[in-house]
Structures are given as structure tokens and as C-alpha cells.
Amino acid sequence: MAETNFIDYVKILCRSGKGGAGSRHYHRAKYIPKGGPDGGDGGRGGHIILKGNRNMWTLLPLRYKRHIFATDGQSGGENRSHGSDGQDQIIEVPVGTAVFDADSGEFLCEITEDGQEIKLLRGGKGGWGNCHFATATNRTPRYAQPGQPAIEKAVVLELKLLGDVGLVGFPNAGKSTLLSSLSSAKPKIADYPFTTMEPQLGIVEYRDGRSFVMADIPGIIEGAAEGKGLGLRFLRHIERNAVLLFLVPADADDIAREYEILLKELREFNPDLEIKNRVLAISKSDMLDDELREEIEKTLPQGVPHLFISAVTGQGLTELKDILWREINSEDNPARFTITHRALDRRHRVQEEDDFVFDQPDIDDEDFPMSDQDWEDEFWDEESSVND
């Protein structure tokens, strides 16, 4: 992965801005010896905002910008002058990016549309100036609210490609050859395992100008869900696929067993992958005669649509597109409406990203004299007393 610009996993540190403090100023003017409180409110801190960008295809820019900090809100001023708000930080990410808490692994949010904006971290509210606390019995309040503290969080961004059909198979099963035959994609094709080192997308043209997107990931081997081979690193990309196309070569020793191994690895990676519609394709079928095909068909798993194809001769490709289109648009396909993201755990992390050390200045506790909850309690208590 060091030689490619396709980066689909990155860990960054974000911090929103803290709110500006309210002012404790009193009005001073000629001939007004006892002016009342006129301290203004503090400005809010800047937000950390995620924004989808359909022109981006990788998280590479974030690999070189690990720290993203919004600016703080300014303090209020005299004559009820409101402090200026902190500047928001907008993080542009590719469509299909999921966000996880780097510490707990909990799923936080995802970007699925171009231009979609999500406030990842909210800036702190600005404190009220002393003008808000003047009452009939306390005409000269000598206090104002501090700004709400900033929020700091380390997050993991995962890019999951948006595709309708995901190709699943062992190395050298013919996935790249099939993708190049059905679409205009030009994946690397060679006669050795793991020729595909990064996911590939191709647009498959169907009848009447319709089309769907097919995604090819590196080959999966037994034990991929535990970190063996390259499959674990790219299995996240098929979490968004509506249909999974299992590809097993016709010269395999036991086609049914290989299918079960692949299904087992997907189940262990994310149990929700099992609910997706599945299609089994026997590739390289140009090597089979009618008798062998009949014998193989007796051993295939039941309940899964299957067919024999050859990407080289074109055998069965039209029928394959018909089946895939039907499965994608099937009303019984739960994956069309629900995408469940598994939480990050030890197996799903990229070690070099998790070992990344954030070199940042320590935050002085004196900058945050109150906890979030204490600040909220005092804020609303004071507001209700003023309104009363």
C-alpha cells in the first residue's frame, strides 16, 4: 500500500474551538456616573465539519494533515459587543467515508452523499456577559459566564467504496478478468496470486441504458478475518454492496467447500454481511464439457442462484448481468436499505495508523475552569432565573 495513492484508512486528531468568555464590563460615559452592566456575550468556538466530495476518491490528503483544530471564539466586549465566532474547520472526504471513535471503536457517522455536511465536533458555546444577569435586586452583577470548553477526539476515517455488486473470491479466481470483461475498468491481470492490491470499480452497462457498479477487492484466503493475507484490509469495501458475487474457478477441488470458506470469512468479519443477497458464479467454465458440468452442478450449495461463466469466451455473461440486476433491485434484499457498520476492534485496525503518535502541546486545565456538565447546569439555571 506504500506505493499507491489509494488510502482508505486514516487516524486523525480533531479539536473544536472553545467558546469565548462573557464580558464583565460596565457602561462608562460622561454625565452617566453609574452606568449599568453592558458586557457582551462571547463568540462560539469553531465546529469540526465533515463534508462529502464526489471528486475525491482517497483519504490521502488527511494522511499529511493529522491535526485539525478549529479556532476559539473571542470574548465579549463593552456596549454589549458580541465576540466573534471561531472559524469552522471543514474536512472534505470521499463519499462513502465512515467515522469511528479511535479509542472505543464505536461507529459515529458516515458521509453518503456529495455535499452532505455533518458536525463531527461542535464548538463550545460563548458565555453570557454580565448584562444578562442584571435584576431588580442585583443591578451590578460582577460576574459573567466562561466559554464552554472545546471538545477533542481522535477519530478513524474508513473509506468504503459505493458499489452495487461486490466480487468475492480466492486469489486467481478470475475476478479482475471478469471485471474487465463486463466494464471498461482495466485492473491488473496476471498469472500469480494477489495481483489486485487495491479495490477496483467498474460500471457495468445493462439493457435500455441502465447500469450498475461492480467492485473488485483483493483475493480472500482462509483466515482473512483474523488478519491473514490482504482480504481483511479490504473487506470493509463490500459492506456497502447490495449483492455479493462469489467467484469460484471450475478447476477448484471442491467448489462448495470454497464457497463455504469465503462465506465463513465474511461472517466472521461482519455477521451482517450474511443477510446480503448472494450469487455463485463458476468461472473458467470454458474448460468444462457437458458431463463435468452436470457432475459439478450436483455438488453446488442449494438456495443460492448459480451459473457457469467464462470471462474469456463470454459464456454466461449476459445471463449473469440479468441475475445481478434482478438481485440488486429485489424487494426482498434487506441490504438495499440497511447498512450496518461493525465497530472497530483489534482485527479491523491498521497497525501503522494506530501506532501513530500525536505530537501536540498539552492543554492547560486552567483554560477550562468548569466541566461540560457543570457549565451546562449553571448556564440553564442562570437563563431560567433571568427569564423568570
C-alpha positions as CSV (number, residue, x, y, z in Angstrom):
1,M,0.0,0.0,0.0
2,A,3.0,2.3,0.4
3,E,3.3,2.6,-3.4
4,T,-0.3,3.6,-4.1
5,N,-2.3,6.8,-3.6
6,F,-5.4,4.8,-2.6
7,I,-5.6,5.4,1.2
8,D,-8.8,4.1,2.7
9,Y,-8.0,4.2,6.5
10,V,-6.5,7.2,8.4
11,K,-6.5,8.3,12.0
12,I,-6.6,12.0,12.9
13,L,-6.9,14.2,15.9
14,C,-9.7,16.8,15.9
15,R,-10.5,19.6,18.3
16,S,-13.3,22.1,18.2
17,G,-12.9,25.7,19.4
18,K,-13.8,26.7,22.9
19,G,-16.4,29.4,23.5
20,G,-15.4,33.0,24.3
21,A,-15.9,34.3,27.8
22,G,-18.7,36.8,28.5
23,S,-17.6,40.3,29.5
24,R,-18.0,41.9,32.9
25,H,-17.9,45.5,31.7
26,Y,-19.9,48.4,33.0
27,H,-21.1,51.4,30.9
28,R,-18.9,54.4,31.3
29,A,-19.8,57.8,29.7
30,K,-19.7,61.5,30.5
31,Y,-22.6,62.6,32.7
32,I,-23.5,58.9,33.4
33,P,-21.6,58.2,36.6
34,K,-23.4,54.9,37.4
35,G,-23.8,53.1,34.1
36,G,-25.3,49.6,34.2
37,P,-23.7,46.4,33.1
38,D,-23.1,46.2,29.4
39,G,-20.8,43.2,29.0
40,G,-21.3,41.4,25.7
41,D,-21.5,37.6,25.1
42,G,-18.6,35.6,24.0
43,G,-18.5,34.0,20.5
44,R,-18.9,30.3,19.9
45,G,-16.0,28.1,19.1
46,G,-15.5,26.8,15.6
47,H,-17.0,23.4,14.6
48,I,-15.3,20.5,13.0
49,I,-17.4,19.6,10.0
50,L,-17.2,16.6,7.6
51,K,-18.3,17.3,4.0
52,G,-18.7,14.8,1.2
53,N,-16.9,15.5,-2.1
54,R,-17.7,13.2,-5.0
55,N,-14.5,14.3,-6.8
56,M,-12.3,12.7,-4.1
57,W,-11.5,9.0,-4.2
58,T,-8.9,8.6,-1.5
59,L,-8.2,9.8,2.1
60,L,-4.6,10.6,1.1
61,P,-4.8,14.4,1.9
62,L,-5.6,13.6,5.5
63,R,-2.5,11.4,5.9
64,Y,-0.4,14.6,5.7
65,K,-2.8,16.7,7.9
66,R,-3.2,14.7,11.1
67,H,-4.2,17.6,13.4
68,I,-7.3,19.5,12.6
69,F,-8.1,22.3,15.1
70,A,-10.9,24.9,14.9
71,T,-10.2,28.3,16.4
72,D,-11.7,29.6,19.6
73,G,-14.4,32.2,20.0
74,Q,-13.5,35.7,21.1
75,S,-14.5,37.2,24.4
76,G,-17.4,39.7,24.6
77,G,-16.7,43.4,24.8
78,E,-18.2,46.6,26.1
79,N,-21.5,48.1,24.9
80,R,-22.9,44.6,24.6
81,S,-20.5,43.8,21.8
82,H,-20.7,40.1,20.8
83,G,-17.3,38.3,20.5
84,S,-16.5,36.9,17.0
85,D,-17.2,33.2,16.4
86,G,-14.3,30.8,15.9
87,Q,-13.6,29.7,12.4
88,D,-15.0,26.3,11.4
89,Q,-12.8,23.6,10.0
90,I,-14.3,21.7,7.1
91,I,-12.8,18.3,6.3
92,E,-13.6,17.1,2.8
93,V,-13.8,13.4,2.4
94,P,-14.9,11.0,-0.3
95,V,-18.5,9.8,-0.5
96,G,-18.7,6.5,1.4
97,T,-16.5,7.6,4.4
98,A,-17.4,6.1,7.8
99,V,-16.2,7.7,11.1
100,F,-15.3,5.7,14.2
101,D,-14.1,6.7,17.7
102,A,-10.4,5.8,17.7
103,D,-10.5,4.9,21.4
104,S,-13.6,2.8,21.7
105,G,-14.1,1.8,18.1
106,E,-17.7,2.9,18.2
107,F,-19.3,3.9,14.9
108,L,-20.1,7.7,14.9
109,C,-21.4,8.7,11.5
110,E,-21.0,8.4,7.7
111,I,-21.0,10.5,4.6
112,T,-23.1,9.0,1.8
113,E,-23.9,12.0,-0.5
114,D,-22.0,14.7,-2.3
115,G,-22.2,18.0,-0.4
116,Q,-23.5,16.3,2.8
117,E,-22.3,18.0,5.9
118,I,-22.1,16.5,9.4
119,K,-20.9,18.4,12.5
120,L,-18.4,15.9,13.9
121,L,-17.4,18.1,16.9
122,R,-19.5,21.1,18.0
123,G,-17.7,24.3,19.1
124,G,-18.2,25.5,22.6
125,K,-21.0,28.0,23.3
126,G,-19.9,31.5,24.2
127,G,-20.5,32.7,27.8
128,W,-23.1,35.3,28.6
129,G,-22.0,38.8,29.5
130,N,-23.0,40.4,32.8
131,C,-25.8,42.3,31.1
132,H,-27.9,39.2,31.2
133,F,-27.7,38.8,34.9
134,A,-28.9,42.3,36.0
135,T,-32.1,42.1,38.1
136,A,-34.1,44.5,40.3
137,T,-32.2,43.2,43.3
138,N,-28.8,42.8,41.6
139,R,-28.2,45.8,39.4
140,T,-24.5,45.5,39.1
141,P,-23.6,41.8,38.7
142,R,-19.8,41.4,38.9
143,Y,-19.7,38.0,37.1
144,A,-20.2,36.6,33.6
145,Q,-20.1,33.1,32.2
146,P,-16.9,31.5,30.9
147,G,-16.9,30.0,27.4
148,Q,-17.8,26.3,27.1
149,P,-14.8,24.1,26.7
150,A,-13.5,22.6,23.4
151,I,-14.1,19.0,22.5
152,E,-11.1,16.9,21.5
153,K,-11.4,13.5,19.9
154,A,-9.2,11.1,17.9
155,V,-11.2,9.5,15.1
156,V,-10.6,6.9,12.5
157,L,-11.9,7.5,9.0
158,E,-12.6,4.5,6.8
159,L,-13.5,4.8,3.1
160,K,-15.9,2.1,1.9
161,L,-16.5,2.2,-1.8
162,L,-20.0,2.6,-3.1
163,G,-20.8,-0.4,-5.3
164,D,-23.9,-2.4,-6.2
165,V,-22.1,-5.7,-6.6
166,G,-19.0,-6.9,-4.7
167,L,-16.8,-9.6,-6.1
168,V,-15.7,-12.2,-3.5
169,G,-13.2,-15.0,-4.3
170,F,-9.9,-16.6,-3.6
171,P,-6.7,-15.2,-5.4
172,N,-6.7,-16.1,-9.1
173,A,-10.4,-16.9,-9.2
174,G,-10.8,-14.6,-12.3
175,K,-12.3,-11.6,-10.5
176,S,-10.2,-9.0,-12.3
177,T,-10.7,-10.7,-15.7
178,L,-14.5,-10.7,-15.2
179,L,-14.5,-7.0,-14.2
180,S,-12.5,-6.1,-17.3
181,S,-14.9,-8.1,-19.5
182,L,-18.1,-6.6,-18.1
183,S,-16.9,-3.0,-17.8
184,S,-14.3,-0.5,-19.0
185,A,-12.1,-0.9,-15.9
186,K,-8.5,-2.0,-16.5
187,P,-7.4,-3.9,-13.4
188,K,-4.1,-5.6,-13.3
189,I,-4.3,-9.2,-14.6
190,A,-1.5,-11.7,-14.2
191,D,-1.0,-15.5,-13.5
192,Y,0.1,-15.1,-9.9
193,P,-1.9,-14.6,-6.7
194,F,-2.8,-11.1,-5.2
195,T,-2.4,-9.2,-8.5
196,T,-5.1,-6.9,-7.2
197,M,-3.6,-4.8,-4.5
198,E,-6.3,-2.2,-4.1
199,P,-10.1,-2.2,-4.8
200,Q,-11.3,-1.5,-8.3
201,L,-14.6,-0.2,-9.5
202,G,-16.3,-0.7,-12.9
203,I,-19.6,0.4,-14.4
204,V,-21.4,-2.5,-16.0
205,E,-23.8,-1.4,-18.8
206,Y,-27.2,-3.2,-18.8
207,R,-30.2,-3.0,-21.1
208,D,-32.0,0.2,-22.0
209,G,-29.2,2.4,-20.9
210,R,-29.2,1.1,-17.3
211,S,-26.1,0.3,-15.4
212,F,-24.7,-0.8,-12.1
213,V,-21.4,-0.6,-10.3
214,M,-19.2,-3.6,-9.6
215,A,-16.4,-3.6,-7.1
216,D,-13.4,-5.9,-7.1
217,I,-11.3,-6.4,-3.9
218,P,-8.1,-8.4,-3.3
219,G,-8.4,-12.1,-3.0
220,I,-9.6,-13.6,0.2
221,I,-7.8,-16.6,1.8
222,E,-8.8,-18.8,4.7
223,G,-8.2,-16.9,7.9
224,A,-8.6,-13.5,6.3
225,A,-11.0,-12.4,9.1
226,E,-8.1,-13.0,11.5
227,G,-5.7,-10.9,9.5
228,K,-4.1,-13.3,7.1
229,G,-3.4,-12.1,3.5
230,L,-4.8,-8.9,2.2
231,G,-8.5,-9.6,2.4
232,L,-9.1,-8.2,5.9
233,R,-7.8,-4.8,4.9
234,F,-10.3,-4.5,2.1
235,L,-13.3,-6.5,3.3
236,R,-14.8,-3.2,4.5
237,H,-15.5,-2.2,0.9
238,I,-18.1,-4.9,0.4
239,E,-20.1,-3.8,3.5
240,R,-21.9,-1.3,1.2
241,N,-22.6,-3.7,-1.6
242,A,-26.2,-4.7,-2.2
243,V,-25.2,-8.1,-3.7
244,L,-22.2,-10.3,-3.3
245,L,-21.0,-12.3,-6.3
246,F,-18.9,-15.3,-5.2
247,L,-16.5,-16.4,-7.9
248,V,-15.1,-19.9,-7.7
249,P,-13.0,-21.4,-10.6
250,A,-14.2,-24.5,-12.3
251,D,-10.9,-26.3,-11.6
252,A,-11.3,-26.0,-7.8
253,D,-11.0,-29.2,-5.8
254,D,-14.3,-28.6,-4.0
255,I,-16.4,-25.7,-5.2
256,A,-19.0,-26.0,-2.4
257,R,-16.3,-26.0,0.3
258,E,-14.5,-23.0,-1.2
259,Y,-17.9,-21.1,-1.2
260,E,-18.4,-22.0,2.5
261,I,-14.9,-20.8,3.4
262,L,-15.5,-17.5,1.7
263,L,-18.9,-17.1,3.4
264,K,-17.4,-18.0,6.8
265,E,-14.7,-15.3,6.5
266,L,-17.3,-12.7,5.6
267,R,-19.5,-13.8,8.6
268,E,-16.6,-13.5,11.0
269,F,-15.6,-10.1,9.7
270,N,-19.2,-8.7,10.0
271,P,-22.1,-11.0,10.7
272,D,-24.5,-8.6,8.9
273,L,-22.8,-9.5,5.6
274,E,-24.7,-12.8,5.7
275,I,-28.0,-11.1,5.1
276,K,-27.0,-9.7,1.7
277,N,-28.2,-11.4,-1.5
278,R,-25.6,-13.8,-2.9
279,V,-24.9,-15.2,-6.4
280,L,-22.4,-18.0,-7.1
281,A,-20.6,-18.0,-10.4
282,I,-18.4,-20.8,-11.6
283,S,-15.6,-19.1,-13.6
284,K,-13.3,-20.5,-16.2
285,S,-16.2,-22.8,-17.3
286,D,-14.8,-22.9,-20.9
287,M,-12.6,-25.8,-19.6
288,L,-15.6,-28.0,-18.8
289,D,-17.6,-30.3,-21.0
290,D,-21.3,-31.1,-20.5
291,E,-20.6,-34.2,-18.4
292,L,-18.3,-32.4,-16.0
293,R,-20.7,-29.5,-15.7
294,E,-23.5,-31.9,-14.7
295,E,-21.4,-33.5,-12.1
296,I,-20.3,-30.2,-10.6
297,E,-23.9,-28.9,-10.5
298,K,-24.9,-31.8,-8.2
299,T,-22.4,-30.6,-5.6
300,L,-23.3,-26.9,-5.6
301,P,-24.9,-25.3,-2.5
302,Q,-28.7,-25.1,-2.5
303,G,-30.7,-21.9,-2.2
304,V,-28.1,-19.7,-4.0
305,P,-28.5,-18.7,-7.6
306,H,-25.6,-20.1,-9.6
307,L,-24.4,-20.2,-13.2
308,F,-21.3,-21.2,-15.2
309,I,-19.4,-18.3,-16.9
310,S,-16.2,-17.7,-18.8
311,A,-14.9,-14.1,-19.0
312,V,-12.6,-15.1,-21.8
313,T,-15.2,-16.6,-24.2
314,G,-18.2,-14.5,-22.9
315,Q,-20.1,-17.6,-21.9
316,G,-22.9,-16.8,-19.4
317,L,-22.1,-13.1,-19.0
318,T,-25.4,-11.9,-20.3
319,E,-27.3,-14.2,-18.0
320,L,-25.0,-13.1,-15.1
321,K,-26.0,-9.5,-15.7
322,D,-29.7,-10.4,-15.7
323,I,-29.3,-12.2,-12.4
324,L,-27.3,-9.5,-10.8
325,W,-29.8,-6.8,-11.9
326,R,-32.7,-8.8,-10.5
327,E,-30.9,-9.3,-7.2
328,I,-29.9,-5.7,-6.8
329,N,-33.5,-4.5,-7.3
330,S,-35.2,-7.3,-5.4
331,E,-37.7,-6.0,-2.8
332,D,-36.6,-8.9,-0.6
333,N,-33.0,-7.6,-0.4
334,P,-32.5,-6.1,3.0
335,A,-29.1,-4.7,2.1
336,R,-30.7,-2.2,-0.2
337,F,-32.0,-0.2,2.7
338,T,-29.8,-1.1,5.7
339,I,-26.0,-0.9,6.0
340,T,-24.7,-2.0,9.4
341,H,-21.1,-0.9,10.2
342,R,-19.3,-3.2,12.6
343,A,-17.4,-1.5,15.4
344,L,-13.6,-1.4,15.1
345,D,-11.7,-4.0,17.1
346,R,-8.2,-5.3,17.1
347,R,-8.7,-7.3,13.9
348,H,-10.1,-4.4,11.9
349,R,-7.4,-1.8,12.6
350,V,-4.4,-0.8,10.5
351,Q,-1.4,-1.2,12.8
352,E,0.7,1.6,11.4
353,E,-2.1,4.0,11.8
354,D,-2.9,3.0,15.4
355,D,0.8,3.3,16.3
356,F,0.8,6.9,15.1
357,V,1.9,9.3,17.9
358,F,0.1,12.6,18.2
359,D,2.7,15.2,19.0
360,Q,0.7,18.1,20.4
361,P,1.0,20.7,23.1
362,D,-0.7,19.8,26.4
363,I,-3.9,21.7,27.1
364,D,-3.8,23.8,30.3
365,D,-6.5,22.8,32.7
366,E,-6.8,26.4,33.7
367,D,-8.3,27.2,30.3
368,F,-11.3,25.0,31.3
369,P,-12.3,26.0,34.8
370,M,-15.6,24.2,34.6
371,S,-16.6,20.7,33.3
372,D,-19.1,20.4,30.4
373,Q,-21.9,19.3,32.8
374,D,-21.3,22.0,35.4
375,W,-21.2,24.6,32.7
376,E,-24.5,23.4,31.2
377,D,-26.2,23.3,34.6
378,E,-25.1,26.8,35.5
379,F,-25.9,28.1,32.0
380,W,-29.5,26.9,32.1
381,D,-30.0,27.8,35.8
382,E,-29.0,31.3,35.1
383,E,-31.1,31.6,32.0
384,S,-34.2,30.4,33.7
385,S,-33.7,32.8,36.6
386,V,-33.3,35.7,34.2
387,N,-36.4,34.7,32.3
388,D,-38.4,34.5,35.5
